[in-house]
Amino acid sequence: MLTRRVFSAPSHPDAATTATRSGRGRDATGTREDAWDTVVVGAGVMGAWTAWHLHRRGQRVLLVDAAGPAHARASSGGESRLTRTIYGADAIYTRMAWESLEDWQWLSGRSGLPVFHRCGALMFFGRREPFVEQSIDVHRRLQVPLEELTRAELERRYPQVHWEGVELGLYEPALGGLMARRAVQTLVQEFVTAGGEYRLAQVVSPEAAEGAGRLESVRCTDGAVLRATNFVFACGPWLPKMFPDLLGPRIFPTRQEVYFFAPPDGDRRFEPGQLPGWADFNGGDMYYGLPDLESRGFKVAHDAHGPACDPDNGDRLVTPAGVATMREYLRRRFPALAERPLVETRVCQYENSSNGDLLVDRHPQWQDVLLLGAGSGHGFKHGPAIGAHAAALLTDPASPFEPRFSLATKGVRQQREVH
């Protein structure tokens, strides 16, 4: 089970203190040994938060990424993410998102520009289905703030939305939008400033490495060899490539299109404060989006899994069919935006597990290797909680694994169960 922790911004151990605590750092001649307590491969949201929490626990940590933190092809890149705690009966994700909020707020205070926009989050439904009742029950048990809004209240608060076919909404006043690329890059900078180490390097797949029980080192394409007591692989859509035999059949990268439309000039109805982040549950076939954060445009996307994709190949261009689908949706729900200019697009990817649950588990061959991934389109918001959980697993022998995140639960056929 994931446990609650108190997160604040105390003074951080500097590099020398960290090296002393880990029993590494410099030999008798003063030359630094090229070995770490933990090497984290992948500087996306999961890897960066794991590196951060390991550093705070006194470890000497190296964070490695092949193309840079939250780069343009990464699942953690791009402009923004919706953070929400509404997950039906899946209390584990409600709790993780809520626990992560404190960390996001701290990070936002460290950034020159906001990482977190508290604009609220609204999920609305065509009928009062079990997902609604389950969400209300979980929020009540966990004491997480949640408001139930009738159709009449939705129409009063948000007249810019066409509410036909909607019976009710669930509103989370404390949640909102996360600036994804800025968040990860700010966190990596905090990690380095606090004494952590970051390196731009491409790690070669270790799947064919010899030896059982432990992975002694990993090799980079530039010839460097990285040695550590533990390794964390948080490679997003590249995780199946890093471990093709083990994870190739179990993690499914899909191509996802995201659109930003320009609100009418002088029209404040689509700004934060006038409209929250939102998700149209639509019977489980969700559409979602964010208001016009930082004047970048009104964000809208379809949460359905797109076609299979290779994160290394292909231009990131949206399709005419996708644009047409989005405009049709806007005509139905946000009619004032339906014919507005498309000002920005993004093609990213989900890396889906068979059912939508995350992956946090040890490699079956190497007990010093921790696998983090399968964000499945909803993992970004949970980054701080995932990082804290991973750091606890690597530093505290008594820390239990979450069974739902185990490798054993990851099937080879997609059947999405987490929304």
CSV table of C-alpha atoms in Angstrom, one decimal:
chain,number,residue,atom,x,y,z
A,1,MET,CA,0.0,0.0,0.0
A,2,LEU,CA,1.1,3.6,-0.6
A,3,THR,CA,1.6,5.5,2.5
A,4,ARG,CA,1.0,9.2,3.2
A,5,ARG,CA,4.1,11.3,3.7
A,6,VAL,CA,4.6,14.9,4.7
A,7,PHE,CA,6.3,16.8,2.0
A,8,SER,CA,7.9,20.2,2.5
A,9,ALA,CA,11.0,22.1,1.4
A,10,PRO,CA,13.6,21.6,4.1
A,11,SER,CA,17.2,22.1,3.4
A,12,HIS,CA,18.6,19.4,1.2
A,13,PRO,CA,21.8,17.5,1.7
A,14,ASP,CA,24.6,18.7,-0.5
A,15,ALA,CA,26.6,16.4,-2.8
A,16,ALA,CA,29.3,15.9,-0.2
A,17,THR,CA,26.9,14.9,2.5
A,18,THR,CA,25.0,12.6,0.2
A,19,ALA,CA,28.2,10.9,-0.9
A,20,THR,CA,29.2,10.4,2.8
A,21,ARG,CA,25.9,8.9,3.6
A,22,SER,CA,26.0,6.5,0.7
A,23,GLY,CA,29.5,5.3,1.4
A,24,ARG,CA,30.5,6.5,-2.1
A,25,GLY,CA,31.7,9.7,-3.7
A,26,ARG,CA,35.5,10.2,-3.5
A,27,ASP,CA,38.3,7.7,-2.9
A,28,ALA,CA,41.5,8.5,-0.9
A,29,THR,CA,43.0,10.5,-3.7
A,30,GLY,CA,39.9,12.7,-4.0
A,31,THR,CA,38.8,11.2,-7.3
A,32,ARG,CA,35.1,10.5,-7.6
A,33,GLU,CA,34.2,6.9,-8.2
A,34,ASP,CA,31.9,6.4,-11.2
A,35,ALA,CA,29.3,4.5,-9.2
A,36,TRP,CA,26.0,5.5,-7.6
A,37,ASP,CA,23.5,4.2,-5.1
A,38,THR,CA,20.9,4.4,-7.8
A,39,VAL,CA,20.9,5.1,-11.5
A,40,VAL,CA,17.5,6.3,-12.8
A,41,VAL,CA,17.0,5.8,-16.6
A,42,GLY,CA,14.4,8.2,-17.9
A,43,ALA,CA,13.9,11.8,-16.9
A,44,GLY,CA,10.1,12.0,-17.3
A,45,VAL,CA,7.7,12.6,-14.5
A,46,MET,CA,8.2,9.1,-12.9
A,47,GLY,CA,11.9,9.0,-13.2
A,48,ALA,CA,12.5,12.6,-12.1
A,49,TRP,CA,10.3,12.3,-8.9
A,50,THR,CA,12.0,9.0,-8.1
A,51,ALA,CA,15.4,10.6,-8.4
A,52,TRP,CA,14.3,13.5,-6.3
A,53,HIS,CA,12.9,11.3,-3.5
A,54,LEU,CA,15.9,9.0,-3.5
A,55,HIS,CA,18.2,12.0,-3.2
A,56,ARG,CA,16.1,13.3,-0.2
A,57,ARG,CA,16.7,9.9,1.4
A,58,GLY,CA,20.4,10.5,1.3
A,59,GLN,CA,21.3,8.5,-1.8
A,60,ARG,CA,23.8,9.4,-4.5
A,61,VAL,CA,21.6,9.4,-7.6
A,62,LEU,CA,22.3,9.7,-11.3
A,63,LEU,CA,19.4,10.6,-13.5
A,64,VAL,CA,19.9,9.8,-17.2
A,65,ASP,CA,17.8,10.6,-20.3
A,66,ALA,CA,18.5,10.1,-24.0
A,67,ALA,CA,17.0,13.3,-25.2
A,68,GLY,CA,16.4,15.6,-22.2
A,69,PRO,CA,13.8,16.0,-19.4
A,70,ALA,CA,10.3,16.1,-20.8
A,71,HIS,CA,11.6,16.4,-24.4
A,72,ALA,CA,9.3,16.7,-27.4
A,73,ARG,CA,8.8,13.0,-27.9
A,74,ALA,CA,8.3,12.1,-24.3
A,75,SER,CA,5.0,11.2,-22.7
A,76,SER,CA,5.9,13.7,-20.0
A,77,GLY,CA,6.4,16.5,-22.5
A,78,GLY,CA,3.9,18.9,-24.0
A,79,GLU,CA,2.0,21.8,-22.5
A,80,SER,CA,-0.4,20.7,-19.8
A,81,ARG,CA,-2.1,17.9,-18.0
A,82,LEU,CA,-5.4,17.7,-16.1
A,83,THR,CA,-5.1,16.6,-12.4
A,84,ARG,CA,-8.1,15.0,-10.9
A,85,THR,CA,-9.0,12.6,-8.1
A,86,ILE,CA,-12.3,11.2,-9.6
A,87,TYR,CA,-11.6,7.5,-10.3
A,88,GLY,CA,-14.8,5.7,-9.5
A,89,ALA,CA,-14.1,2.8,-7.1
A,90,ASP,CA,-10.3,3.0,-7.7
A,91,ALA,CA,-9.4,4.6,-4.4
A,92,ILE,CA,-5.7,4.0,-4.9
A,93,TYR,CA,-5.6,6.6,-7.7
A,94,THR,CA,-7.8,9.0,-5.8
A,95,ARG,CA,-5.4,8.8,-2.9
A,96,MET,CA,-2.3,9.1,-5.1
A,97,ALA,CA,-3.5,12.1,-7.0
A,98,TRP,CA,-4.6,13.8,-3.7
A,99,GLU,CA,-1.3,13.0,-2.0
A,100,SER,CA,0.7,14.3,-5.0
A,101,LEU,CA,-1.1,17.7,-5.0
A,102,GLU,CA,1.0,19.0,-2.1
A,103,ASP,CA,4.2,18.2,-4.0
A,104,TRP,CA,2.9,19.9,-7.1
A,105,GLN,CA,2.1,23.0,-5.1
A,106,TRP,CA,5.5,23.0,-3.6
A,107,LEU,CA,7.1,22.6,-7.0
A,108,SER,CA,4.9,25.4,-8.4
A,109,GLY,CA,6.3,27.7,-5.7
A,110,ARG,CA,9.8,26.9,-6.8
A,111,SER,CA,9.2,27.7,-10.5
A,112,GLY,CA,9.4,31.1,-11.9
A,113,LEU,CA,6.1,30.5,-13.7
A,114,PRO,CA,3.3,28.3,-12.3
A,115,VAL,CA,3.6,24.5,-12.5
A,116,PHE,CA,0.1,24.1,-11.0
A,117,HIS,CA,-3.0,26.1,-11.9
A,118,ARG,CA,-5.7,25.7,-9.4
A,119,CYS,CA,-8.6,26.2,-11.8
A,120,GLY,CA,-10.7,23.2,-10.5
A,121,ALA,CA,-11.6,20.0,-12.2
A,122,LEU,CA,-15.0,19.0,-13.4
A,123,MET,CA,-16.2,15.6,-14.6
A,124,PHE,CA,-19.7,15.4,-16.0
A,125,PHE,CA,-22.0,12.5,-16.8
A,126,GLY,CA,-25.0,11.7,-18.9
A,127,ARG,CA,-26.6,9.7,-16.1
A,128,ARG,CA,-26.1,8.8,-12.5
A,129,GLU,CA,-24.1,5.6,-13.2
A,130,PRO,CA,-22.2,3.4,-10.7
A,131,PHE,CA,-18.9,5.3,-11.4
A,132,VAL,CA,-20.5,8.5,-9.9
A,133,GLU,CA,-21.7,6.8,-6.7
A,134,GLN,CA,-18.4,5.0,-6.3
A,135,SER,CA,-16.4,8.3,-6.7
A,136,ILE,CA,-18.6,10.0,-4.2
A,137,ASP,CA,-18.1,7.2,-1.7
A,138,VAL,CA,-14.3,7.1,-2.1
A,139,HIS,CA,-14.0,10.8,-1.7
A,140,ARG,CA,-16.2,10.7,1.4
A,141,ARG,CA,-14.1,7.9,2.9
A,142,LEU,CA,-10.8,9.6,2.1
A,143,GLN,CA,-12.1,13.0,3.1
A,144,VAL,CA,-11.2,14.6,-0.2
A,145,PRO,CA,-13.3,17.6,-1.2
A,146,LEU,CA,-15.9,16.9,-3.9
A,147,GLU,CA,-19.0,18.8,-4.9
A,148,GLU,CA,-22.0,17.3,-6.7
A,149,LEU,CA,-23.5,19.7,-9.3
A,150,THR,CA,-27.0,19.3,-10.8
A,151,ARG,CA,-27.7,20.0,-14.4
A,152,ALA,CA,-29.3,23.3,-13.3
A,153,GLU,CA,-26.2,24.3,-11.3
A,154,LEU,CA,-23.9,23.4,-14.2
A,155,GLU,CA,-26.0,25.6,-16.5
A,156,ARG,CA,-25.8,28.5,-14.0
A,157,ARG,CA,-22.1,28.3,-13.4
A,158,TYR,CA,-20.9,27.5,-16.9
A,159,PRO,CA,-23.3,28.8,-19.5
A,160,GLN,CA,-20.6,28.7,-22.2
A,161,VAL,CA,-21.0,24.9,-22.2
A,162,HIS,CA,-23.9,23.2,-24.0
A,163,TRP,CA,-25.2,20.8,-21.4
A,164,GLU,CA,-27.6,18.8,-23.5
A,165,GLY,CA,-27.5,15.1,-22.4
A,166,VAL,CA,-25.8,15.8,-19.1
A,167,GLU,CA,-27.5,14.9,-15.8
A,168,LEU,CA,-24.8,15.9,-13.3
A,169,GLY,CA,-21.2,16.8,-12.6
A,170,LEU,CA,-18.6,16.2,-9.9
A,171,TYR,CA,-16.4,19.2,-9.2
A,172,GLU,CA,-13.0,19.2,-7.4
A,173,PRO,CA,-12.2,22.8,-6.3
A,174,ALA,CA,-8.6,22.0,-5.2
A,175,LEU,CA,-7.5,20.4,-8.5
A,176,GLY,CA,-6.7,21.9,-11.9
A,177,GLY,CA,-4.0,21.9,-14.5
A,178,LEU,CA,-0.3,21.0,-14.5
A,179,MET,CA,2.2,22.5,-16.9
A,180,ALA,CA,3.9,19.3,-17.9
A,181,ARG,CA,7.2,20.2,-19.6
A,182,ARG,CA,7.8,23.0,-17.1
A,183,ALA,CA,7.1,20.8,-14.2
A,184,VAL,CA,9.5,18.1,-15.1
A,185,GLN,CA,12.3,20.5,-16.1
A,186,THR,CA,11.8,22.5,-12.9
A,187,LEU,CA,12.0,19.3,-10.8
A,188,VAL,CA,15.2,18.1,-12.6
A,189,GLN,CA,16.8,21.6,-12.0
A,190,GLU,CA,15.8,21.4,-8.3
A,191,PHE,CA,17.3,17.9,-8.2
A,192,VAL,CA,20.6,19.1,-9.7
A,193,THR,CA,20.7,22.2,-7.5
A,194,ALA,CA,20.2,20.1,-4.4
A,195,GLY,CA,23.2,17.9,-5.4
A,196,GLY,CA,21.8,15.2,-7.6
A,197,GLU,CA,23.5,14.3,-10.9
A,198,TYR,CA,21.9,14.5,-14.4
A,199,ARG,CA,23.4,13.2,-17.6
A,200,LEU,CA,22.3,13.3,-21.2
A,201,ALA,CA,23.1,9.8,-22.4
A,202,GLN,CA,21.3,6.8,-24.1
A,203,VAL,CA,21.4,3.6,-22.2
A,204,VAL,CA,21.6,0.4,-24.1
A,205,SER,CA,19.0,-2.3,-23.4
A,206,PRO,CA,20.3,-4.6,-20.7
A,207,GLU,CA,18.0,-7.5,-21.5
A,208,ALA,CA,20.8,-9.6,-23.0
A,209,ALA,CA,23.2,-9.0,-20.1
A,210,GLU,CA,24.7,-12.0,-18.5
A,211,GLY,CA,24.4,-12.9,-14.9
A,212,ALA,CA,21.5,-13.8,-12.6
A,213,GLY,CA,20.3,-12.1,-9.5
A,214,ARG,CA,21.8,-8.7,-10.0
A,215,LEU,CA,22.5,-6.2,-12.8
A,216,GLU,CA,26.0,-4.9,-12.1
A,217,SER,CA,26.0,-2.1,-14.7
A,218,VAL,CA,24.5,-0.6,-17.8
A,219,ARG,CA,26.2,0.6,-20.9
A,220,CYS,CA,25.6,3.8,-22.8
A,221,THR,CA,25.9,4.3,-26.6
A,222,ASP,CA,28.9,6.6,-26.0
A,223,GLY,CA,30.7,3.7,-24.3
A,224,ALA,CA,30.3,4.9,-20.7
A,225,VAL,CA,29.5,2.2,-18.2
A,226,LEU,CA,27.3,3.1,-15.3
A,227,ARG,CA,27.5,1.1,-12.1
A,228,ALA,CA,25.1,1.3,-9.2
A,229,THR,CA,23.6,-0.6,-6.3
A,230,ASN,CA,20.1,-0.2,-7.9
A,231,PHE,CA,18.7,0.7,-11.2
A,232,VAL,CA,15.4,2.3,-12.0
A,233,PHE,CA,14.0,2.1,-15.6
A,234,ALA,CA,11.3,4.8,-16.1
A,235,CYS,CA,11.5,5.0,-19.9
A,236,GLY,CA,7.8,5.7,-20.8
A,237,PRO,CA,7.0,4.4,-24.3
A,238,TRP,CA,10.6,3.2,-24.6
A,239,LEU,CA,10.3,0.7,-21.8
A,240,PRO,CA,9.1,-2.1,-24.1
A,241,LYS,CA,12.2,-1.4,-26.3
A,242,MET,CA,14.5,-1.5,-23.2
A,243,PHE,CA,13.0,-4.9,-22.2
A,244,PRO,CA,11.5,-6.3,-25.5
A,245,ASP,CA,11.1,-9.9,-24.3
A,246,LEU,CA,9.6,-9.0,-20.9
A,247,LEU,CA,7.6,-5.9,-21.6
A,248,GLY,CA,7.3,-5.8,-25.4
A,249,PRO,CA,4.0,-7.8,-25.2
A,250,ARG,CA,2.8,-6.1,-22.1
A,251,ILE,CA,3.0,-2.3,-22.7
A,252,PHE,CA,1.3,-0.8,-25.7
A,253,PRO,CA,2.3,2.6,-26.9
A,254,THR,CA,-0.5,4.4,-28.8
A,255,ARG,CA,-0.5,7.6,-30.8
A,256,GLN,CA,-2.6,10.4,-29.2
A,257,GLU,CA,-3.6,13.7,-30.7
A,258,VAL,CA,-4.2,16.9,-28.7
A,259,TYR,CA,-5.6,20.2,-29.9
A,260,PHE,CA,-5.6,23.8,-28.8
A,261,PHE,CA,-8.3,26.2,-30.2
A,262,ALA,CA,-8.2,30.0,-29.9
A,263,PRO,CA,-11.1,31.4,-27.9
A,264,PRO,CA,-12.9,34.4,-29.4
A,265,ASP,CA,-10.9,37.6,-29.0
A,266,GLY,CA,-11.9,39.5,-25.9
A,267,ASP,CA,-14.0,36.5,-24.6
A,268,ARG,CA,-13.1,35.6,-21.0
A,269,ARG,CA,-15.5,32.7,-20.7
A,270,PHE,CA,-12.8,30.1,-21.5
A,271,GLU,CA,-10.2,31.5,-19.1
A,272,PRO,CA,-9.2,29.8,-15.8
A,273,GLY,CA,-11.6,31.0,-13.2
A,274,GLN,CA,-14.4,31.1,-15.6
A,275,LEU,CA,-14.1,27.4,-16.7
A,276,PRO,CA,-12.3,24.5,-14.9
A,277,GLY,CA,-10.4,21.7,-16.3
A,278,TRP,CA,-13.0,19.2,-17.4
A,279,ALA,CA,-13.7,15.6,-18.5
A,280,ASP,CA,-16.8,14.5,-20.3
A,281,PHE,CA,-17.2,10.9,-19.0
A,282,ASN,CA,-19.4,10.0,-22.0
A,283,GLY,CA,-20.1,6.5,-20.8
A,284,GLY,CA,-16.4,5.8,-20.5
A,285,ASP,CA,-15.4,7.1,-23.9
A,286,MET,CA,-14.0,10.3,-22.4
A,287,TYR,CA,-13.2,13.7,-23.9
A,288,TYR,CA,-11.2,16.1,-21.7
A,289,GLY,CA,-9.5,19.4,-21.7
A,290,LEU,CA,-8.4,22.5,-20.0
A,291,PRO,CA,-9.3,26.2,-20.2
A,292,ASP,CA,-7.1,28.7,-21.9
A,293,LEU,CA,-4.1,28.4,-19.6
A,294,GLU,CA,-1.5,31.1,-20.1
A,295,SER,CA,-3.1,32.1,-23.4
A,296,ARG,CA,-2.0,29.0,-25.2
A,297,GLY,CA,-5.5,28.0,-26.3
A,298,PHE,CA,-8.4,25.9,-25.2
A,299,LYS,CA,-7.2,22.3,-24.9
A,300,VAL,CA,-9.3,19.4,-26.0
A,301,ALA,CA,-8.5,15.7,-26.6
A,302,HIS,CA,-10.2,12.3,-26.9
A,303,ASP,CA,-9.1,9.8,-24.3
A,304,ALA,CA,-9.7,6.8,-26.5
A,305,HIS,CA,-6.5,4.8,-27.3
A,306,GLY,CA,-5.1,5.7,-30.7
A,307,PRO,CA,-3.3,3.5,-33.1
A,308,ALA,CA,-0.1,1.7,-32.2
A,309,CYS,CA,3.0,3.9,-32.5
A,310,ASP,CA,6.8,3.8,-32.3
A,311,PRO,CA,8.1,6.7,-30.2
A,312,ASP,CA,11.3,6.9,-32.3
A,313,ASN,CA,9.8,7.2,-35.7
A,314,GLY,CA,7.4,9.4,-37.6
A,315,ASP,CA,6.6,13.1,-37.6
A,316,ARG,CA,4.3,14.4,-34.9
A,317,LEU,CA,1.5,15.7,-37.2
A,318,VAL,CA,-2.2,15.5,-36.4
A,319,THR,CA,-4.6,14.0,-38.9
A,320,PRO,CA,-7.4,15.8,-40.8
A,321,ALA,CA,-9.8,13.2,-39.5
A,322,GLY,CA,-8.7,13.9,-35.9
A,323,VAL,CA,-9.2,17.7,-36.4
A,324,ALA,CA,-12.7,17.0,-37.8
A,325,THR,CA,-13.6,14.8,-34.9
A,326,MET,CA,-12.6,17.5,-32.4
A,327,ARG,CA,-14.5,20.2,-34.2
A,328,GLU,CA,-17.6,18.0,-34.3
A,329,TYR,CA,-17.3,17.5,-30.5
A,330,LEU,CA,-16.9,21.3,-30.0
A,331,ARG,CA,-20.1,21.9,-31.9
A,332,ARG,CA,-21.9,19.6,-29.6
A,333,ARG,CA,-20.4,20.8,-26.3
A,334,PHE,CA,-18.5,24.1,-26.7
A,335,PRO,CA,-20.2,25.6,-29.8
A,336,ALA,CA,-18.5,29.0,-29.5
A,337,LEU,CA,-15.2,27.3,-30.2
A,338,ALA,CA,-16.2,25.0,-33.0
A,339,GLU,CA,-15.0,27.2,-35.9
A,340,ARG,CA,-12.2,29.0,-34.1
A,341,PRO,CA,-8.6,28.7,-35.4
A,342,LEU,CA,-6.6,25.7,-34.4
A,343,VAL,CA,-3.5,27.4,-32.9
A,344,GLU,CA,-1.5,24.4,-31.6
A,345,THR,CA,-1.4,20.7,-31.8
A,346,ARG,CA,0.6,17.9,-30.3
A,347,VAL,CA,1.0,14.2,-31.0
A,348,CYS,CA,2.2,12.4,-27.9
A,349,GLN,CA,1.7,8.8,-26.8
A,350,TYR,CA,0.2,6.7,-24.1
A,351,GLU,CA,2.1,3.7,-22.9
A,352,ASN,CA,-0.8,1.5,-21.8
A,353,SER,CA,-0.8,-1.6,-19.7
A,354,SER,CA,-3.5,-4.2,-20.4
A,355,ASN,CA,-6.0,-2.7,-18.0
A,356,GLY,CA,-4.7,0.8,-17.3
A,357,ASP,CA,-2.9,0.1,-14.0
A,358,LEU,CA,0.6,1.4,-13.5
A,359,LEU,CA,3.7,-0.8,-13.4
A,360,VAL,CA,5.9,-0.5,-10.3
A,361,ASP,CA,7.8,-3.8,-9.7
A,362,ARG,CA,11.2,-5.5,-9.6
A,363,HIS,CA,12.6,-7.2,-12.7
A,364,PRO,CA,12.0,-10.9,-12.4
A,365,GLN,CA,15.7,-11.7,-13.1
A,366,TRP,CA,17.5,-8.8,-11.4
A,367,GLN,CA,16.3,-7.8,-7.9
A,368,ASP,CA,18.3,-4.6,-8.1
A,369,VAL,CA,16.2,-3.3,-11.0
A,370,LEU,CA,12.9,-1.5,-10.5
A,371,LEU,CA,10.6,-1.1,-13.4
A,372,LEU,CA,8.3,2.1,-13.5
A,373,GLY,CA,5.9,2.8,-16.3
A,374,ALA,CA,2.6,2.0,-18.0
A,375,GLY,CA,1.3,5.5,-17.3
A,376,SER,CA,-1.7,4.6,-19.5
A,377,GLY,CA,-2.7,8.2,-20.2
A,378,HIS,CA,-3.4,9.1,-16.6
A,379,GLY,CA,0.0,8.6,-14.9
A,380,PHE,CA,1.4,12.1,-14.9
A,381,LYS,CA,-0.7,13.5,-12.1
A,382,HIS,CA,0.5,10.7,-9.8
A,383,GLY,CA,4.2,11.3,-10.4
A,384,PRO,CA,5.1,12.6,-6.9
A,385,ALA,CA,3.4,9.6,-5.2
A,386,ILE,CA,5.0,7.1,-7.6
A,387,GLY,CA,8.4,8.6,-7.0
A,388,ALA,CA,8.0,8.4,-3.2
A,389,HIS,CA,6.7,4.9,-3.4
A,390,ALA,CA,9.6,3.8,-5.6
A,391,ALA,CA,12.1,5.5,-3.4
A,392,ALA,CA,10.7,3.7,-0.3
A,393,LEU,CA,10.9,0.3,-2.1
A,394,LEU,CA,14.6,0.8,-2.8
A,395,THR,CA,15.6,2.1,0.6
A,396,ASP,CA,13.3,0.4,3.1
A,397,PRO,CA,13.1,-3.4,3.1
A,398,ALA,CA,9.8,-3.2,5.0
A,399,SER,CA,8.1,-1.1,2.4
A,400,PRO,CA,5.4,-3.3,0.6
A,401,PHE,CA,4.8,-3.4,-3.1
A,402,GLU,CA,1.3,-2.5,-4.3
A,403,PRO,CA,-0.2,-5.7,-5.8
A,404,ARG,CA,-2.1,-3.8,-8.6
A,405,PHE,CA,1.2,-2.4,-9.9
A,406,SER,CA,2.9,-5.8,-10.1
A,407,LEU,CA,4.3,-7.2,-13.4
A,408,ALA,CA,2.2,-10.4,-12.8
A,409,THR,CA,-1.0,-8.4,-13.4
A,410,LYS,CA,0.1,-7.1,-16.8
A,411,GLY,CA,-1.6,-9.1,-19.5
A,412,VAL,CA,-0.9,-9.2,-23.2
A,413,ARG,CA,-4.4,-8.2,-24.3
A,414,GLN,CA,-5.7,-4.7,-23.8
A,415,GLN,CA,-8.9,-4.4,-21.8
A,416,ARG,CA,-9.1,-1.0,-20.2
A,417,GLU,CA,-10.6,-0.9,-16.7
A,418,VAL,CA,-9.1,2.4,-15.3
A,419,HIS,CA,-10.7,5.7,-16.3
